[in-house]
PDB file of C-alpha atoms in Angstrom:
ATOM      1  CA  GLY K   1       0.000   0.000   0.000  1.00  0.00           C
ATOM      2  CA  ASP K   2       1.004   3.604  -0.055  1.00  0.00           C
ATOM      3  CA  LYS K   3       3.394   4.821   2.627  1.00  0.00           C
ATOM      4  CA  GLU K   4       0.946   7.193   4.361  1.00  0.00           C
ATOM      5  CA  GLU K   5      -1.708   4.496   4.501  1.00  0.00           C
ATOM      6  CA  VAL K   6       0.769   2.015   5.990  1.00  0.00           C
ATOM      7  CA  PHE K   7       1.900   4.485   8.682  1.00  0.00           C
ATOM      8  CA  SER K   8      -1.694   5.427   9.471  1.00  0.00           C
ATOM      9  CA  LEU K   9      -2.631   1.773   9.948  1.00  0.00           C
ATOM     10  CA  PHE K  10       0.534   1.162  12.007  1.00  0.00           C
ATOM     11  CA  PHE K  11      -0.261   3.994  14.435  1.00  0.00           C
ATOM     12  CA  LYS K  12      -3.924   2.997  14.652  1.00  0.00           C
ATOM     13  CA  ARG K  13      -2.982  -0.563  15.602  1.00  0.00           C
ATOM     14  CA  LEU K  14      -0.257   0.678  17.934  1.00  0.00           C
ATOM     15  CA  GLU K  15      -2.746   2.879  19.789  1.00  0.00           C
ATOM     16  CA  GLU K  16      -5.258   0.008  20.025  1.00  0.00           C
ATOM     17  CA  THR K  17      -2.586  -2.286  21.446  1.00  0.00           C
ATOM     18  CA  PHE K  18      -1.360   0.347  23.914  1.00  0.00           C
ATOM     19  CA  SER K  19      -4.932   1.011  25.061  1.00  0.00           C
ATOM     20  CA  GLU K  20      -5.297  -2.716  25.823  1.00  0.00           C
ATOM     21  CA  GLY K  21      -2.149  -2.567  27.983  1.00  0.00           C
ATOM     22  CA  LYS K  22      -0.362  -5.230  25.959  1.00  0.00           C
ATOM     23  CA  ASN K  23       3.384  -5.530  25.521  1.00  0.00           C
ATOM     24  CA  VAL K  24       4.515  -4.264  22.135  1.00  0.00           C
ATOM     25  CA  ILE K  25       7.462  -5.171  19.928  1.00  0.00           C
ATOM     26  CA  ILE K  26       8.036  -2.939  16.922  1.00  0.00           C
ATOM     27  CA  ASP K  27      10.273  -4.480  14.284  1.00  0.00           C
ATOM     28  CA  ASN K  28      11.134  -1.510  12.122  1.00  0.00           C
ATOM     29  CA  THR K  29      14.248   0.331  11.036  1.00  0.00           C
ATOM     30  CA  ASN K  30      13.400   3.663  12.748  1.00  0.00           C
ATOM     31  CA  LEU K  31      16.799   4.983  11.720  1.00  0.00           C
ATOM     32  CA  ASN K  32      16.846   8.185  13.709  1.00  0.00           C
ATOM     33  CA  PRO K  33      15.360   9.835  16.793  1.00  0.00           C
ATOM     34  CA  LYS K  34      12.888  11.834  14.658  1.00  0.00           C
ATOM     35  CA  GLN K  35      11.357   8.586  13.353  1.00  0.00           C
ATOM     36  CA  ARG K  36      11.234   7.024  16.831  1.00  0.00           C
ATOM     37  CA  LYS K  37       9.814  10.069  18.636  1.00  0.00           C
ATOM     38  CA  PRO K  38       6.122   9.658  17.635  1.00  0.00           C
ATOM     39  CA  ILE K  39       6.209   6.035  18.795  1.00  0.00           C
ATOM     40  CA  LEU K  40       7.945   6.890  22.072  1.00  0.00           C
ATOM     41  CA  ASP K  41       5.578   9.821  22.695  1.00  0.00           C
ATOM     42  CA  LYS K  42       2.552   7.571  22.168  1.00  0.00           C
ATOM     43  CA  ALA K  43       4.030   4.948  24.524  1.00  0.00           C
ATOM     44  CA  ASP K  44       4.566   7.648  27.144  1.00  0.00           C
ATOM     45  CA  ARG K  45       0.971   8.901  26.799  1.00  0.00           C
ATOM     46  CA  PHE K  46      -0.276   5.385  27.521  1.00  0.00           C
ATOM     47  CA  GLY K  47       1.986   5.036  30.581  1.00  0.00           C
ATOM     48  CA  TYR K  48       4.587   2.695  29.129  1.00  0.00           C
ATOM     49  CA  ASN K  49       7.859   3.313  30.934  1.00  0.00           C
ATOM     50  CA  ASP K  50       9.896   0.155  30.272  1.00  0.00           C
ATOM     51  CA  ILE K  51      11.039   1.060  26.767  1.00  0.00           C
ATOM     52  CA  GLN K  52      13.850  -0.952  25.195  1.00  0.00           C
ATOM     53  CA  LEU K  53      15.565  -0.098  21.938  1.00  0.00           C
ATOM     54  CA  TRP K  54      17.538  -2.963  20.404  1.00  0.00           C
ATOM     55  CA  LEU K  55      20.283  -2.151  17.915  1.00  0.00           C
ATOM     56  CA  LEU K  56      21.640  -4.890  15.681  1.00  0.00           C
ATOM     57  CA  ASP K  57      25.206  -3.623  15.275  1.00  0.00           C
ATOM     58  CA  ILE K  58      26.111  -5.593  12.165  1.00  0.00           C
ATOM     59  CA  PRO K  59      28.955  -4.630   9.781  1.00  0.00           C
ATOM     60  CA  LEU K  60      27.800  -3.191   6.454  1.00  0.00           C
ATOM     61  CA  GLU K  61      29.429  -6.048   4.521  1.00  0.00           C
ATOM     62  CA  VAL K  62      27.321  -8.569   6.464  1.00  0.00           C
ATOM     63  CA  CYS K  63      24.150  -6.517   5.876  1.00  0.00           C
ATOM     64  CA  LEU K  64      24.836  -6.450   2.140  1.00  0.00           C
ATOM     65  CA  SER K  65      25.607 -10.162   2.013  1.00  0.00           C
ATOM     66  CA  ARG K  66      22.418 -11.080   3.882  1.00  0.00           C
ATOM     67  CA  ASN K  67      20.409  -8.728   1.700  1.00  0.00           C
ATOM     68  CA  ARG K  68      21.639 -10.504  -1.447  1.00  0.00           C
ATOM     69  CA  SER K  69      20.285 -13.810  -0.132  1.00  0.00           C
ATOM     70  CA  ARG K  70      16.768 -12.444   0.569  1.00  0.00           C
ATOM     71  CA  ASP K  71      13.775 -13.109  -1.643  1.00  0.00           C
ATOM     72  CA  ARG K  72      13.029  -9.366  -1.772  1.00  0.00           C
ATOM     73  CA  VAL K  73      16.436  -7.779  -2.308  1.00  0.00           C
ATOM     74  CA  VAL K  74      16.790  -4.089  -1.425  1.00  0.00           C
ATOM     75  CA  PRO K  75      19.099  -2.094  -3.745  1.00  0.00           C
ATOM     76  CA  GLU K  76      22.597  -1.988  -2.204  1.00  0.00           C
ATOM     77  CA  ASP K  77      22.834   1.801  -2.313  1.00  0.00           C
ATOM     78  CA  ILE K  78      19.685   2.033  -0.182  1.00  0.00           C
ATOM     79  CA  VAL K  79      21.077  -0.449   2.366  1.00  0.00           C
ATOM     80  CA  ALA K  80      24.367   1.485   2.469  1.00  0.00           C
ATOM     81  CA  ASN K  81      22.570   4.836   2.883  1.00  0.00           C
ATOM     82  CA  MET K  82      20.405   3.470   5.708  1.00  0.00           C
ATOM     83  CA  TYR K  83      23.505   2.036   7.400  1.00  0.00           C
ATOM     84  CA  MET K  84      25.287   5.399   7.175  1.00  0.00           C
ATOM     85  CA  GLU K  85      22.253   7.309   8.476  1.00  0.00           C
ATOM     86  CA  LEU K  86      21.930   5.002  11.462  1.00  0.00           C
ATOM     87  CA  ASN K  87      25.614   5.291  12.314  1.00  0.00           C
ATOM     88  CA  ARG K  88      25.793   9.034  11.689  1.00  0.00           C
ATOM     89  CA  SER K  89      23.078  10.206  14.051  1.00  0.00           C
ATOM     90  CA  GLY K  90      20.435   7.576  14.466  1.00  0.00           C
ATOM     91  CA  ARG K  91      21.758   5.203  17.097  1.00  0.00           C
ATOM     92  CA  PRO K  92      19.318   4.858  19.989  1.00  0.00           C
ATOM     93  CA  LYS K  93      20.125   7.001  22.995  1.00  0.00           C
ATOM     94  CA  ARG K  94      19.586   6.317  26.688  1.00  0.00           C
ATOM     95  CA  THR K  95      17.189   9.264  26.829  1.00  0.00           C
ATOM     96  CA  GLU K  96      14.824   7.263  24.575  1.00  0.00           C
ATOM     97  CA  GLY K  97      14.798   4.138  26.734  1.00  0.00           C
ATOM     98  CA  LYS K  98      16.981   1.189  27.681  1.00  0.00           C
ATOM     99  CA  VAL K  99      19.392   0.523  24.837  1.00  0.00           C
ATOM    100  CA  VAL K 100      20.565  -3.011  24.051  1.00  0.00           C
ATOM    101  CA  ILE K 101      23.277  -3.452  21.429  1.00  0.00           C
ATOM    102  CA  ILE K 102      23.596  -6.825  19.708  1.00  0.00           C
ATOM    103  CA  ARG K 103      26.823  -7.661  17.870  1.00  0.00           C
ATOM    104  CA  PRO K 104      27.971 -10.829  16.145  1.00  0.00           C
ATOM    105  CA  SER K 105      30.791 -12.687  17.894  1.00  0.00           C
ATOM    106  CA  LYS K 106      34.193 -12.837  16.200  1.00  0.00           C
ATOM    107  CA  SER K 107      33.311 -16.265  14.797  1.00  0.00           C
ATOM    108  CA  GLY K 108      29.995 -14.919  13.501  1.00  0.00           C
ATOM    109  CA  ASP K 109      28.257 -18.030  14.842  1.00  0.00           C
ATOM    110  CA  ASP K 110      26.479 -16.284  17.697  1.00  0.00           C
ATOM    111  CA  TYR K 111      25.681 -12.841  19.047  1.00  0.00           C
ATOM    112  CA  LEU K 112      26.806 -10.822  22.043  1.00  0.00           C
ATOM    113  CA  PHE K 113      24.346  -8.627  23.956  1.00  0.00           C
ATOM    114  CA  PHE K 114      25.476  -5.350  25.503  1.00  0.00           C
ATOM    115  CA  PRO K 115      22.815  -3.691  27.694  1.00  0.00           C
ATOM    116  CA  GLN K 116      23.610   0.027  27.967  1.00  0.00           C
ATOM    117  CA  ASN K 117      22.478   1.008  31.470  1.00  0.00           C
TER     118      ASN K 117
END
């Protein structure tokens, strides 16, 4: 669907879920604080105070490799631009909630979690 329609439906469902007091997981890129702010503001209005922001801190080369193996491949320049935007100014900040950084281990076989308290 069109982008505005998708966002409208997302926020409608988010508000419904918040009003029911349910836990919410949002799996979205939300590359910068400006994109996260409306979600965090809505959570605050509904009394949610245990906010966690999880950052998958994956090297660009790994992102590009994984993207190539997807059914719906995203153009590499878009992946690279999103990666740069996130690392330039978009990393979650403690002022937004509890930040958890996830990085692959040196072997790449598992992941390491780094809660930022």
